[in-house]
Amino acid sequence: MLRRLGLSLATLALASTGVVALAPPAAYAAQAGSEAGAGGDTLFPRQGDARYQVRSYDVSLDYTPVTNRLTATTRIVAVAARDLGRFDLDLEGLDVSRVLVDGEQAAFSRDGHELTVRPDGGLDRGRFTVRVDYGGEPQEHIDPDGSTEGWVRTADGATALGEPVGTMTWIPSNNTPGDKARYTFRLTVPTGYEATANGVLVSQRDEGLTTTWTWRADDPMATYLAMVSIGQFDVFESQTESVDGRTIPIWSFTDVTGGDAAAARRLLPKVIAFQERLFGPYPFDAAGLVVDDADVGYALETQTRPFYPSVGAADGALVHETAHQWFGDSVTLVDWHDIWLAEGFATYAEWLWDARHGGDTPQEHFDDLYDTPASGALWRPAPTEFTDAADLFGSPVYNRGAMTLHALRKEVGGDDFFRIVRLWAQRNEDGSVRTAQLVRLAERVSGRELSPLFRTWLEKAGKPAGY
């Protein structure tokens, strides 16, 4: 994600992270063919299970805001790469009452956030299904930098935020960014409360004392981008026209006590249109925003419907989180050490918006940052080389990531640069990527050797010389 409330050039934003740190990643040229850690990621090796891939999650969740308790069933369709005697899901807190695999009851055990499932007779390679019944009082997750994610209570309900690892506080999942899946959310809440999630609203069924809201996200989504927000909201429905002729529905939910975010709602279609001209058609079948009083201090690019705290739907944040729908959400990093592929692109989108709307040009933003002292936090660790999870959303990832893109633009010229950006978004739509793939694409488009440029800006600590 990207925790970045009102992140702008002058603001060197921090953000949230997760649990464990590992050794530095290998050079990006080697990463493309490398296998991530046992859990599927080099930064959080105990998150996820690389031996299978999820195809879909179906989450049925009954939540009582007054008591902050839920009962839930998550159904998973997955594919095992090989025969398995057991497999792991990530689930923090909450009580598991039953696990079924292919309809048969399976043994399970808990070790911290790891839910280990042992089907009777094991699993054959190929497709399998899992059902997990669970419940209890979901909790917040506190990251190494002190920020909050997970199931965050609000004055009238809760908002669930998942970057980088908080989704495991409410969904048993393969909680690593390289495993993307489709989602259905069936959210049952007391009548008089609203419930939103990612994707398209399929139905809203009033059952007397309760109402069930069903949302479906058909485009593949990483677990960290999943979101649920439950409370008393004003709900606004509108639409916008995409450059490819589609009509994109917009659902926006704003806390009844925090204003209607009218300016942000008016601006959103303009931001989408601006970014479509730069990056290509909007990649999803729905858009919107959620403004809630979750006390987290950041905005987040939750897929199709970004989250903003009650004071956080400012222009810069809106531009940033909307750009993530292309870079980070549709085109998703495989491994957290490549987070600059999300944050650098979204920050550079802010620079482009500023230039178009009377603010500083990208070159002026670049120069202002480059002029900061060589001893400053911008210059270390290098964007892909951090070893502390608390640096996952530090200034190098955002600002030096954007500077990398501007250095590339200066090297190859504006025409080739924007061709690279559009091809990056279009060829990798709904996919998962590594930095090495961007380097190869940029070299093919420009006909230049660019590995030294990317290595200087992304791998080497300290201020690059000669700029």
CSV table of C-alpha atoms in Angstrom, one decimal:
chain,number,residue,atom,x,y,z
A,1,MET,CA,0.0,0.0,0.0
A,2,LEU,CA,0.7,2.7,0.7
A,3,ARG,CA,0.0,4.4,3.5
A,4,ARG,CA,0.2,7.9,2.6
A,5,LEU,CA,-2.2,10.5,3.9
A,6,GLY,CA,-1.9,13.5,1.6
A,7,LEU,CA,1.5,12.4,0.4
A,8,SER,CA,3.1,15.1,-1.7
A,9,LEU,CA,6.5,16.0,-2.8
A,10,ALA,CA,7.3,18.0,0.2
A,11,THR,CA,5.9,15.4,2.6
A,12,LEU,CA,8.3,12.5,3.2
A,13,ALA,CA,5.6,10.1,4.3
A,14,LEU,CA,6.0,7.0,6.4
A,15,ALA,CA,3.6,4.2,6.5
A,16,SER,CA,2.7,0.9,7.9
A,17,THR,CA,4.4,-2.5,7.6
A,18,GLY,CA,4.3,-5.9,8.8
A,19,VAL,CA,6.2,-8.3,11.1
A,20,VAL,CA,9.5,-9.7,10.1
A,21,ALA,CA,12.6,-8.5,8.3
A,22,LEU,CA,14.9,-10.6,6.1
A,23,ALA,CA,18.2,-10.3,4.3
A,24,PRO,CA,18.4,-7.8,1.3
A,25,PRO,CA,16.9,-9.1,-1.9
A,26,ALA,CA,19.2,-10.2,-4.7
A,27,ALA,CA,19.8,-7.8,-7.5
A,28,TYR,CA,16.6,-7.3,-9.6
A,29,ALA,CA,18.2,-8.8,-12.6
A,30,ALA,CA,18.4,-12.1,-10.7
A,31,GLN,CA,15.1,-11.8,-9.0
A,32,ALA,CA,13.0,-12.4,-12.1
A,33,GLY,CA,13.9,-16.1,-12.0
A,34,SER,CA,14.3,-16.5,-8.3
A,35,GLU,CA,12.0,-18.3,-5.9
A,36,ALA,CA,10.8,-16.2,-3.0
A,37,GLY,CA,11.1,-17.4,0.6
A,38,ALA,CA,9.2,-20.4,1.9
A,39,GLY,CA,6.1,-18.3,2.5
A,40,GLY,CA,6.3,-16.6,-0.9
A,41,ASP,CA,8.0,-13.3,0.0
A,42,THR,CA,11.5,-12.2,1.0
A,43,LEU,CA,10.4,-9.6,3.6
A,44,PHE,CA,7.7,-11.6,5.3
A,45,PRO,CA,8.8,-15.3,4.9
A,46,ARG,CA,6.0,-16.6,7.3
A,47,GLN,CA,3.3,-15.0,5.2
A,48,GLY,CA,1.7,-17.1,2.5
A,49,ASP,CA,2.4,-20.5,1.1
A,50,ALA,CA,4.1,-20.6,-2.3
A,51,ARG,CA,3.0,-24.2,-3.0
A,52,TYR,CA,-0.5,-23.2,-4.1
A,53,GLN,CA,-2.3,-20.3,-5.7
A,54,VAL,CA,-5.8,-19.2,-4.8
A,55,ARG,CA,-8.3,-18.6,-7.6
A,56,SER,CA,-11.2,-17.2,-5.5
A,57,TYR,CA,-12.4,-16.3,-2.0
A,58,ASP,CA,-16.0,-16.2,-1.0
A,59,VAL,CA,-16.3,-14.5,2.4
A,60,SER,CA,-19.6,-14.6,4.3
A,61,LEU,CA,-19.4,-12.4,7.4
A,62,ASP,CA,-22.0,-11.5,10.0
A,63,TYR,CA,-20.8,-8.5,12.1
A,64,THR,CA,-22.3,-6.9,15.2
A,65,PRO,CA,-20.8,-3.4,15.5
A,66,VAL,CA,-21.9,-2.8,19.2
A,67,THR,CA,-20.0,-5.9,20.4
A,68,ASN,CA,-17.3,-6.0,17.7
A,69,ARG,CA,-17.9,-9.6,17.1
A,70,LEU,CA,-18.3,-11.6,13.9
A,71,THR,CA,-19.1,-15.1,12.7
A,72,ALA,CA,-17.8,-15.9,9.3
A,73,THR,CA,-17.2,-18.6,6.7
A,74,THR,CA,-14.6,-18.2,4.0
A,75,ARG,CA,-14.7,-20.6,1.0
A,76,ILE,CA,-11.5,-20.9,-1.1
A,77,VAL,CA,-10.9,-22.4,-4.5
A,78,ALA,CA,-7.2,-23.0,-5.1
A,79,VAL,CA,-4.7,-24.9,-7.2
A,80,ALA,CA,-1.8,-26.9,-5.7
A,81,ALA,CA,1.4,-26.9,-7.8
A,82,ARG,CA,2.3,-30.4,-6.5
A,83,ASP,CA,1.0,-33.0,-4.1
A,84,LEU,CA,0.7,-31.7,-0.6
A,85,GLY,CA,0.5,-33.4,2.8
A,86,ARG,CA,-0.5,-30.1,4.4
A,87,PHE,CA,-0.8,-26.4,3.5
A,88,ASP,CA,-0.9,-23.1,5.4
A,89,LEU,CA,-3.3,-20.2,5.6
A,90,ASP,CA,-2.7,-16.9,7.4
A,91,LEU,CA,-5.3,-16.0,10.2
A,92,GLU,CA,-4.5,-13.8,13.2
A,93,GLY,CA,-6.7,-14.1,16.2
A,94,LEU,CA,-10.3,-15.3,15.8
A,95,ASP,CA,-11.3,-18.9,16.7
A,96,VAL,CA,-11.6,-21.6,14.0
A,97,SER,CA,-14.3,-24.1,14.6
A,98,ARG,CA,-14.1,-26.2,11.5
A,99,VAL,CA,-12.0,-26.7,8.3
A,100,LEU,CA,-13.3,-28.7,5.3
A,101,VAL,CA,-11.1,-29.6,2.3
A,102,ASP,CA,-13.0,-30.8,-0.8
A,103,GLY,CA,-16.0,-31.2,1.5
A,104,GLU,CA,-14.3,-33.5,4.0
A,105,GLN,CA,-13.4,-32.4,7.5
A,106,ALA,CA,-9.7,-31.8,7.9
A,107,ALA,CA,-7.3,-31.6,10.9
A,108,PHE,CA,-5.8,-28.2,11.6
A,109,SER,CA,-3.5,-26.5,14.1
A,110,ARG,CA,-2.5,-22.9,14.9
A,111,ASP,CA,1.0,-21.5,15.4
A,112,GLY,CA,0.8,-17.7,15.7
A,113,HIS,CA,-0.9,-16.5,12.6
A,114,GLU,CA,-0.3,-19.7,10.7
A,115,LEU,CA,-3.3,-22.0,10.3
A,116,THR,CA,-1.9,-25.3,9.2
A,117,VAL,CA,-4.4,-27.7,7.5
A,118,ARG,CA,-3.8,-31.4,7.1
A,119,PRO,CA,-6.4,-33.1,4.9
A,120,ASP,CA,-6.9,-36.8,5.5
A,121,GLY,CA,-4.8,-38.5,2.8
A,122,GLY,CA,-3.2,-35.2,1.7
A,123,LEU,CA,-3.9,-33.3,-1.5
A,124,ASP,CA,-3.2,-34.3,-5.1
A,125,ARG,CA,-1.8,-31.7,-7.4
A,126,GLY,CA,-4.4,-29.5,-9.0
A,127,ARG,CA,-7.7,-27.8,-7.9
A,128,PHE,CA,-9.0,-28.1,-4.4
A,129,THR,CA,-11.5,-26.3,-2.2
A,130,VAL,CA,-11.4,-25.2,1.4
A,131,ARG,CA,-14.0,-24.0,3.8
A,132,VAL,CA,-13.1,-22.3,7.1
A,133,ASP,CA,-15.7,-21.5,9.8
A,134,TYR,CA,-14.5,-19.0,12.3
A,135,GLY,CA,-15.5,-16.1,14.6
A,136,GLY,CA,-14.8,-14.0,17.6
A,137,GLU,CA,-13.6,-10.5,18.1
A,138,PRO,CA,-11.3,-9.3,15.3
A,139,GLN,CA,-8.3,-7.2,16.2
A,140,GLU,CA,-6.1,-4.4,14.9
A,141,HIS,CA,-2.6,-5.3,13.8
A,142,ILE,CA,0.2,-3.0,14.9
A,143,ASP,CA,3.2,-2.8,12.4
A,144,PRO,CA,6.9,-2.3,13.3
A,145,ASP,CA,6.7,1.4,12.5
A,146,GLY,CA,3.8,1.7,15.0
A,147,SER,CA,1.0,2.2,12.5
A,148,THR,CA,-2.3,0.4,12.6
A,149,GLU,CA,-4.0,-1.9,10.1
A,150,GLY,CA,-6.2,-5.0,10.2
A,151,TRP,CA,-9.7,-4.7,11.7
A,152,VAL,CA,-9.9,-1.1,12.9
A,153,ARG,CA,-12.8,-0.1,15.0
A,154,THR,CA,-14.6,3.1,14.4
A,155,ALA,CA,-17.2,5.1,16.4
A,156,ASP,CA,-20.0,3.2,14.6
A,157,GLY,CA,-18.4,0.0,13.2
A,158,ALA,CA,-15.1,-0.9,11.7
A,159,THR,CA,-12.9,-0.6,8.6
A,160,ALA,CA,-10.7,-3.5,7.6
A,161,LEU,CA,-7.4,-2.5,6.0
A,162,GLY,CA,-4.8,-5.0,4.8
A,163,GLU,CA,-1.5,-3.5,3.7
A,164,PRO,CA,0.8,-5.2,4.1
A,165,VAL,CA,-0.4,-8.1,6.2
A,166,GLY,CA,-3.6,-7.0,8.0
A,167,THR,CA,-6.1,-8.9,5.9
A,168,MET,CA,-5.3,-12.0,8.0
A,169,THR,CA,-7.1,-10.4,10.9
A,170,TRP,CA,-10.4,-11.2,9.2
A,171,ILE,CA,-9.9,-13.5,6.2
A,172,PRO,CA,-8.0,-16.9,6.4
A,173,SER,CA,-5.9,-16.4,3.2
A,174,ASN,CA,-2.7,-16.9,1.3
A,175,ASN,CA,-1.6,-13.5,2.5
A,176,THR,CA,1.2,-12.6,0.1
A,177,PRO,CA,1.0,-10.0,-2.7
A,178,GLY,CA,2.0,-12.4,-5.5
A,179,ASP,CA,-1.2,-14.5,-5.1
A,180,LYS,CA,-4.1,-12.7,-6.6
A,181,ALA,CA,-7.7,-14.0,-6.7
A,182,ARG,CA,-11.3,-13.0,-7.3
A,183,TYR,CA,-13.5,-12.2,-4.3
A,184,THR,CA,-17.1,-12.2,-3.3
A,185,PHE,CA,-18.1,-10.6,0.0
A,186,ARG,CA,-21.5,-11.3,1.7
A,187,LEU,CA,-21.7,-8.8,4.6
A,188,THR,CA,-24.6,-9.1,7.0
A,189,VAL,CA,-25.0,-6.2,9.4
A,190,PRO,CA,-27.8,-4.7,11.5
A,191,THR,CA,-30.4,-2.9,9.4
A,192,GLY,CA,-29.5,0.8,9.5
A,193,TYR,CA,-25.8,0.1,8.9
A,194,GLU,CA,-24.1,0.1,5.6
A,195,ALA,CA,-21.4,-2.3,4.4
A,196,THR,CA,-19.0,-1.8,1.5
A,197,ALA,CA,-16.2,-3.8,0.1
A,198,ASN,CA,-14.3,-4.1,-3.2
A,199,GLY,CA,-15.9,-4.4,-6.6
A,200,VAL,CA,-19.5,-4.2,-7.8
A,201,LEU,CA,-22.6,-4.2,-5.6
A,202,VAL,CA,-24.4,-7.3,-6.6
A,203,SER,CA,-27.3,-7.1,-4.1
A,204,GLN,CA,-28.6,-5.4,-0.9
A,205,ARG,CA,-31.1,-7.7,0.8
A,206,ASP,CA,-33.1,-6.4,3.7
A,207,GLU,CA,-34.0,-9.3,6.0
A,208,GLY,CA,-35.8,-7.3,8.7
A,209,LEU,CA,-33.3,-6.9,11.6
A,210,THR,CA,-30.3,-7.4,9.3
A,211,THR,CA,-29.3,-6.4,5.8
A,212,THR,CA,-26.9,-8.4,3.6
A,213,TRP,CA,-24.7,-6.5,1.2
A,214,THR,CA,-23.0,-8.6,-1.5
A,215,TRP,CA,-20.0,-7.3,-3.4
A,216,ARG,CA,-18.1,-9.0,-6.1
A,217,ALA,CA,-14.6,-8.2,-7.3
A,218,ASP,CA,-14.1,-10.1,-10.6
A,219,ASP,CA,-10.7,-8.7,-11.4
A,220,PRO,CA,-7.8,-10.5,-9.6
A,221,MET,CA,-6.8,-8.8,-6.4
A,222,ALA,CA,-4.0,-9.2,-3.9
A,223,THR,CA,-5.0,-9.9,-0.3
A,224,TYR,CA,-3.6,-6.6,0.9
A,225,LEU,CA,-6.0,-4.7,-1.3
A,226,ALA,CA,-9.1,-6.3,0.2
A,227,MET,CA,-11.3,-3.9,2.2
A,228,VAL,CA,-14.5,-4.0,4.2
A,229,SER,CA,-16.1,-0.9,5.9
A,230,ILE,CA,-19.1,-1.1,8.1
A,231,GLY,CA,-20.9,1.8,9.8
A,232,GLN,CA,-23.5,4.5,9.2
A,233,PHE,CA,-22.6,6.1,5.9
A,234,ASP,CA,-24.1,8.4,3.3
A,235,VAL,CA,-24.0,6.4,0.1
A,236,PHE,CA,-23.6,8.1,-3.3
A,237,GLU,CA,-24.0,6.4,-6.7
A,238,SER,CA,-22.8,7.9,-9.9
A,239,GLN,CA,-20.9,6.9,-13.0
A,240,THR,CA,-18.1,8.0,-15.4
A,241,GLU,CA,-17.3,7.1,-19.0
A,242,SER,CA,-14.0,5.4,-19.8
A,243,VAL,CA,-11.9,6.2,-22.8
A,244,ASP,CA,-12.7,2.7,-24.1
A,245,GLY,CA,-16.4,3.3,-24.1
A,246,ARG,CA,-17.3,1.5,-20.8
A,247,THR,CA,-19.6,3.1,-18.3
A,248,ILE,CA,-17.9,2.7,-14.9
A,249,PRO,CA,-20.2,2.8,-11.8
A,250,ILE,CA,-19.0,4.7,-8.8
A,251,TRP,CA,-20.1,3.9,-5.3
A,252,SER,CA,-18.8,6.3,-2.5
A,253,PHE,CA,-19.4,5.8,1.2
A,254,THR,CA,-18.8,8.7,3.6
A,255,ASP,CA,-19.2,8.7,7.3
A,256,VAL,CA,-22.4,10.6,8.3
A,257,THR,CA,-20.5,12.5,11.0
A,258,GLY,CA,-17.5,13.6,8.8
A,259,GLY,CA,-19.1,15.4,5.8
A,260,ASP,CA,-20.0,14.1,2.4
A,261,ALA,CA,-16.5,14.5,0.7
A,262,ALA,CA,-18.3,16.3,-2.1
A,263,ALA,CA,-15.1,17.9,-3.5
A,264,ALA,CA,-13.4,14.5,-3.7
A,265,ARG,CA,-16.4,12.9,-5.2
A,266,ARG,CA,-16.6,15.6,-7.9
A,267,LEU,CA,-12.9,15.3,-8.6
A,268,LEU,CA,-12.7,11.6,-8.9
A,269,PRO,CA,-14.0,11.3,-12.5
A,270,LYS,CA,-11.6,14.0,-13.6
A,271,VAL,CA,-8.7,12.3,-12.0
A,272,ILE,CA,-9.7,9.0,-13.7
A,273,ALA,CA,-10.0,10.8,-17.1
A,274,PHE,CA,-6.6,12.5,-16.6
A,275,GLN,CA,-4.9,9.2,-15.7
A,276,GLU,CA,-6.5,7.3,-18.5
A,277,ARG,CA,-4.9,9.7,-21.0
A,278,LEU,CA,-1.5,8.9,-19.5
A,279,PHE,CA,-1.8,5.2,-18.6
A,280,GLY,CA,-4.6,3.7,-20.7
A,281,PRO,CA,-8.2,2.6,-19.8
A,282,TYR,CA,-9.2,2.4,-16.2
A,283,PRO,CA,-8.4,-1.2,-15.3
A,284,PHE,CA,-11.5,-2.2,-13.2
A,285,ASP,CA,-15.3,-2.3,-13.6
A,286,ALA,CA,-16.1,-0.1,-10.6
A,287,ALA,CA,-14.7,2.9,-8.8
A,288,GLY,CA,-15.4,5.0,-5.7
A,289,LEU,CA,-14.1,5.9,-2.3
A,290,VAL,CA,-14.7,5.3,1.4
A,291,VAL,CA,-14.3,8.1,3.9
A,292,ASP,CA,-14.4,6.8,7.5
A,293,ASP,CA,-13.1,7.9,10.9
A,294,ALA,CA,-10.8,4.9,11.3
A,295,ASP,CA,-7.9,6.4,13.3
A,296,VAL,CA,-5.0,5.2,11.2
A,297,GLY,CA,-3.5,8.4,9.8
A,298,TYR,CA,-3.2,7.3,6.2
A,299,ALA,CA,-5.1,6.7,3.0
A,300,LEU,CA,-5.0,3.3,1.2
A,301,GLU,CA,-5.5,2.2,-2.4
A,302,THR,CA,-7.9,-0.6,-1.6
A,303,GLN,CA,-8.9,-1.9,-5.0
A,304,THR,CA,-11.7,-0.1,-6.8
A,305,ARG,CA,-12.7,1.8,-3.6
A,306,PRO,CA,-9.7,3.5,-1.9
A,307,PHE,CA,-10.0,4.4,1.8
A,308,TYR,CA,-9.5,7.9,3.2
A,309,PRO,CA,-9.6,8.9,6.8
A,310,SER,CA,-12.2,11.6,7.6
A,311,VAL,CA,-9.8,14.4,6.9
A,312,GLY,CA,-7.9,12.7,4.2
A,313,ALA,CA,-9.6,12.9,0.8
A,314,ALA,CA,-7.5,15.8,-0.4
A,315,ASP,CA,-6.5,16.3,-4.0
A,316,GLY,CA,-3.0,14.8,-3.7
A,317,ALA,CA,-4.2,11.7,-1.9
A,318,LEU,CA,-7.0,11.2,-4.4
A,319,VAL,CA,-4.6,11.4,-7.3
A,320,HIS,CA,-2.1,9.1,-5.6
A,321,GLU,CA,-4.6,6.4,-4.6
A,322,THR,CA,-6.4,6.5,-8.0
A,323,ALA,CA,-3.1,6.0,-9.8
A,324,HIS,CA,-2.6,2.9,-7.7
A,325,GLN,CA,-5.6,1.4,-9.4
A,326,TRP,CA,-3.2,0.9,-12.4
A,327,PHE,CA,0.1,0.6,-10.5
A,328,GLY,CA,-0.1,-1.6,-7.4
A,329,ASP,CA,-3.6,-2.9,-7.8
A,330,SER,CA,-3.9,-4.0,-11.5
A,331,VAL,CA,-0.2,-4.4,-11.9
A,332,THR,CA,0.8,-5.8,-8.6
A,333,LEU,CA,4.3,-6.5,-7.1
A,334,VAL,CA,5.2,-10.2,-6.6
A,335,ASP,CA,7.5,-9.4,-3.6
A,336,TRP,CA,7.4,-6.5,-1.1
A,337,HIS,CA,10.9,-5.5,-2.0
A,338,ASP,CA,9.5,-4.2,-5.3
A,339,ILE,CA,7.0,-1.9,-3.6
A,340,TRP,CA,8.5,1.1,-5.4
A,341,LEU,CA,6.7,-0.2,-8.5
A,342,ALA,CA,3.5,0.9,-6.8
A,343,GLU,CA,4.6,3.9,-4.7
A,344,GLY,CA,7.0,5.4,-7.2
A,345,PHE,CA,4.5,5.3,-10.0
A,346,ALA,CA,1.7,6.8,-7.8
A,347,THR,CA,4.0,9.6,-6.5
A,348,TYR,CA,5.0,10.4,-10.1
A,349,ALA,CA,1.4,10.6,-11.0
A,350,GLU,CA,1.0,13.3,-8.4
A,351,TRP,CA,3.9,15.2,-10.1
A,352,LEU,CA,2.2,14.9,-13.5
A,353,TRP,CA,-1.1,16.1,-12.0
A,354,ASP,CA,0.6,19.1,-10.4
A,355,ALA,CA,2.3,20.1,-13.6
A,356,ARG,CA,-1.0,20.0,-15.5
A,357,HIS,CA,-2.8,22.0,-12.8
A,358,GLY,CA,-0.4,25.0,-12.3
A,359,GLY,CA,2.0,23.4,-9.8
A,360,ASP,CA,5.6,22.4,-10.0
A,361,THR,CA,6.8,20.4,-13.0
A,362,PRO,CA,8.2,16.9,-12.5
A,363,GLN,CA,11.7,18.3,-13.0
A,364,GLU,CA,11.1,20.9,-10.3
A,365,HIS,CA,9.9,18.2,-7.9
A,366,PHE,CA,13.0,16.1,-8.8
A,367,ASP,CA,15.3,19.1,-8.3
A,368,ASP,CA,13.8,19.9,-4.9
A,369,LEU,CA,14.3,16.4,-3.7
A,370,TYR,CA,17.8,16.1,-5.2
A,371,ASP,CA,18.9,19.2,-3.4
A,372,THR,CA,18.2,17.6,0.0
A,373,PRO,CA,21.3,16.7,2.0
A,374,ALA,CA,23.1,13.5,1.1
A,375,SER,CA,22.8,12.4,4.7
A,376,GLY,CA,19.0,12.6,4.6
A,377,ALA,CA,16.5,9.8,4.9
A,378,LEU,CA,15.7,10.0,1.2
A,379,TRP,CA,19.0,8.4,0.2
A,380,ARG,CA,19.1,5.3,2.4
A,381,PRO,CA,18.2,2.6,2.3
A,382,ALA,CA,18.0,2.2,-1.5
A,383,PRO,CA,14.4,1.6,-2.6
A,384,THR,CA,14.7,-2.2,-3.2
A,385,GLU,CA,17.4,-2.9,-0.6
A,386,PHE,CA,15.7,-2.2,2.8
A,387,THR,CA,16.0,-5.0,5.3
A,388,ASP,CA,13.8,-3.6,8.1
A,389,ALA,CA,10.0,-3.9,7.6
A,390,ALA,CA,9.6,-0.5,9.2
A,391,ASP,CA,11.2,1.0,6.0
A,392,LEU,CA,8.6,-0.6,3.7
A,393,PHE,CA,6.8,2.7,3.2
A,394,GLY,CA,9.7,5.1,3.8
A,395,SER,CA,10.7,8.1,1.7
A,396,PRO,CA,13.1,6.2,-0.6
A,397,VAL,CA,10.2,4.0,-1.8
A,398,TYR,CA,7.9,6.9,-2.6
A,399,ASN,CA,10.1,9.8,-3.6
A,400,ARG,CA,13.3,8.1,-4.8
A,401,GLY,CA,11.0,5.7,-6.6
A,402,ALA,CA,9.4,8.6,-8.4
A,403,MET,CA,12.9,10.1,-9.1
A,404,THR,CA,13.9,6.8,-10.7
A,405,LEU,CA,11.0,7.2,-13.2
A,406,HIS,CA,12.0,10.8,-13.9
A,407,ALA,CA,15.6,9.8,-14.4
A,408,LEU,CA,14.3,7.2,-16.9
A,409,ARG,CA,12.2,9.8,-18.7
A,410,LYS,CA,15.3,12.1,-19.0
A,411,GLU,CA,17.3,9.2,-20.4
A,412,VAL,CA,14.9,7.9,-23.0
A,413,GLY,CA,12.8,11.0,-23.8
A,414,GLY,CA,9.2,11.8,-23.1
A,415,ASP,CA,7.7,9.9,-26.0
A,416,ASP,CA,9.4,6.6,-25.2
A,417,PHE,CA,8.9,7.1,-21.5
A,418,PHE,CA,5.1,7.4,-21.8
A,419,ARG,CA,5.1,4.5,-24.2
A,420,ILE,CA,6.9,2.4,-21.6
A,421,VAL,CA,4.4,3.4,-18.9
A,422,ARG,CA,1.3,2.6,-21.0
A,423,LEU,CA,2.7,-0.7,-22.1
A,424,TRP,CA,3.7,-1.6,-18.6
A,425,ALA,CA,0.1,-1.0,-17.4
A,426,GLN,CA,-1.5,-2.7,-20.4
A,427,ARG,CA,0.7,-5.8,-20.8
A,428,ASN,CA,0.6,-6.6,-17.1
A,429,GLU,CA,-3.0,-5.8,-16.4
A,430,ASP,CA,-4.3,-8.1,-13.6
A,431,GLY,CA,-0.8,-9.5,-13.3
A,432,SER,CA,2.1,-9.7,-10.9
A,433,VAL,CA,5.5,-8.2,-11.7
A,434,ARG,CA,9.1,-7.6,-10.6
A,435,THR,CA,11.5,-4.8,-11.3
A,436,ALA,CA,13.5,-6.8,-13.8
A,437,GLN,CA,10.5,-6.9,-16.1
A,438,LEU,CA,10.2,-3.2,-16.2
A,439,VAL,CA,13.9,-2.9,-17.0
A,440,ARG,CA,13.6,-5.3,-19.9
A,441,LEU,CA,10.5,-3.5,-21.3
A,442,ALA,CA,12.2,-0.1,-21.0
A,443,GLU,CA,15.3,-1.4,-22.9
A,444,ARG,CA,13.2,-3.0,-25.6
A,445,VAL,CA,11.2,0.2,-26.2
A,446,SER,CA,14.1,2.6,-26.0
A,447,GLY,CA,16.8,0.5,-27.6
A,448,ARG,CA,19.1,1.5,-24.7
A,449,GLU,CA,21.0,-0.3,-22.0
A,450,LEU,CA,19.3,0.8,-18.9
A,451,SER,CA,20.3,-1.6,-16.2
A,452,PRO,CA,23.0,0.8,-14.8
A,453,LEU,CA,20.4,3.6,-14.4
A,454,PHE,CA,18.0,1.3,-12.5
A,455,ARG,CA,20.8,-0.1,-10.4
A,456,THR,CA,22.0,3.3,-9.4
A,457,TRP,CA,18.6,4.6,-8.4
A,458,LEU,CA,17.1,1.4,-6.9
A,459,GLU,CA,20.0,-0.6,-5.4
A,460,LYS,CA,22.7,1.8,-4.3
A,461,ALA,CA,22.4,3.7,-1.1
A,462,GLY,CA,23.5,7.3,-1.2
A,463,LYS,CA,22.7,10.2,-3.6
A,464,PRO,CA,23.3,9.3,-7.3
A,465,ALA,CA,25.9,11.7,-8.8
A,466,GLY,CA,25.5,13.7,-11.9
A,467,TYR,CA,21.9,14.7,-11.7
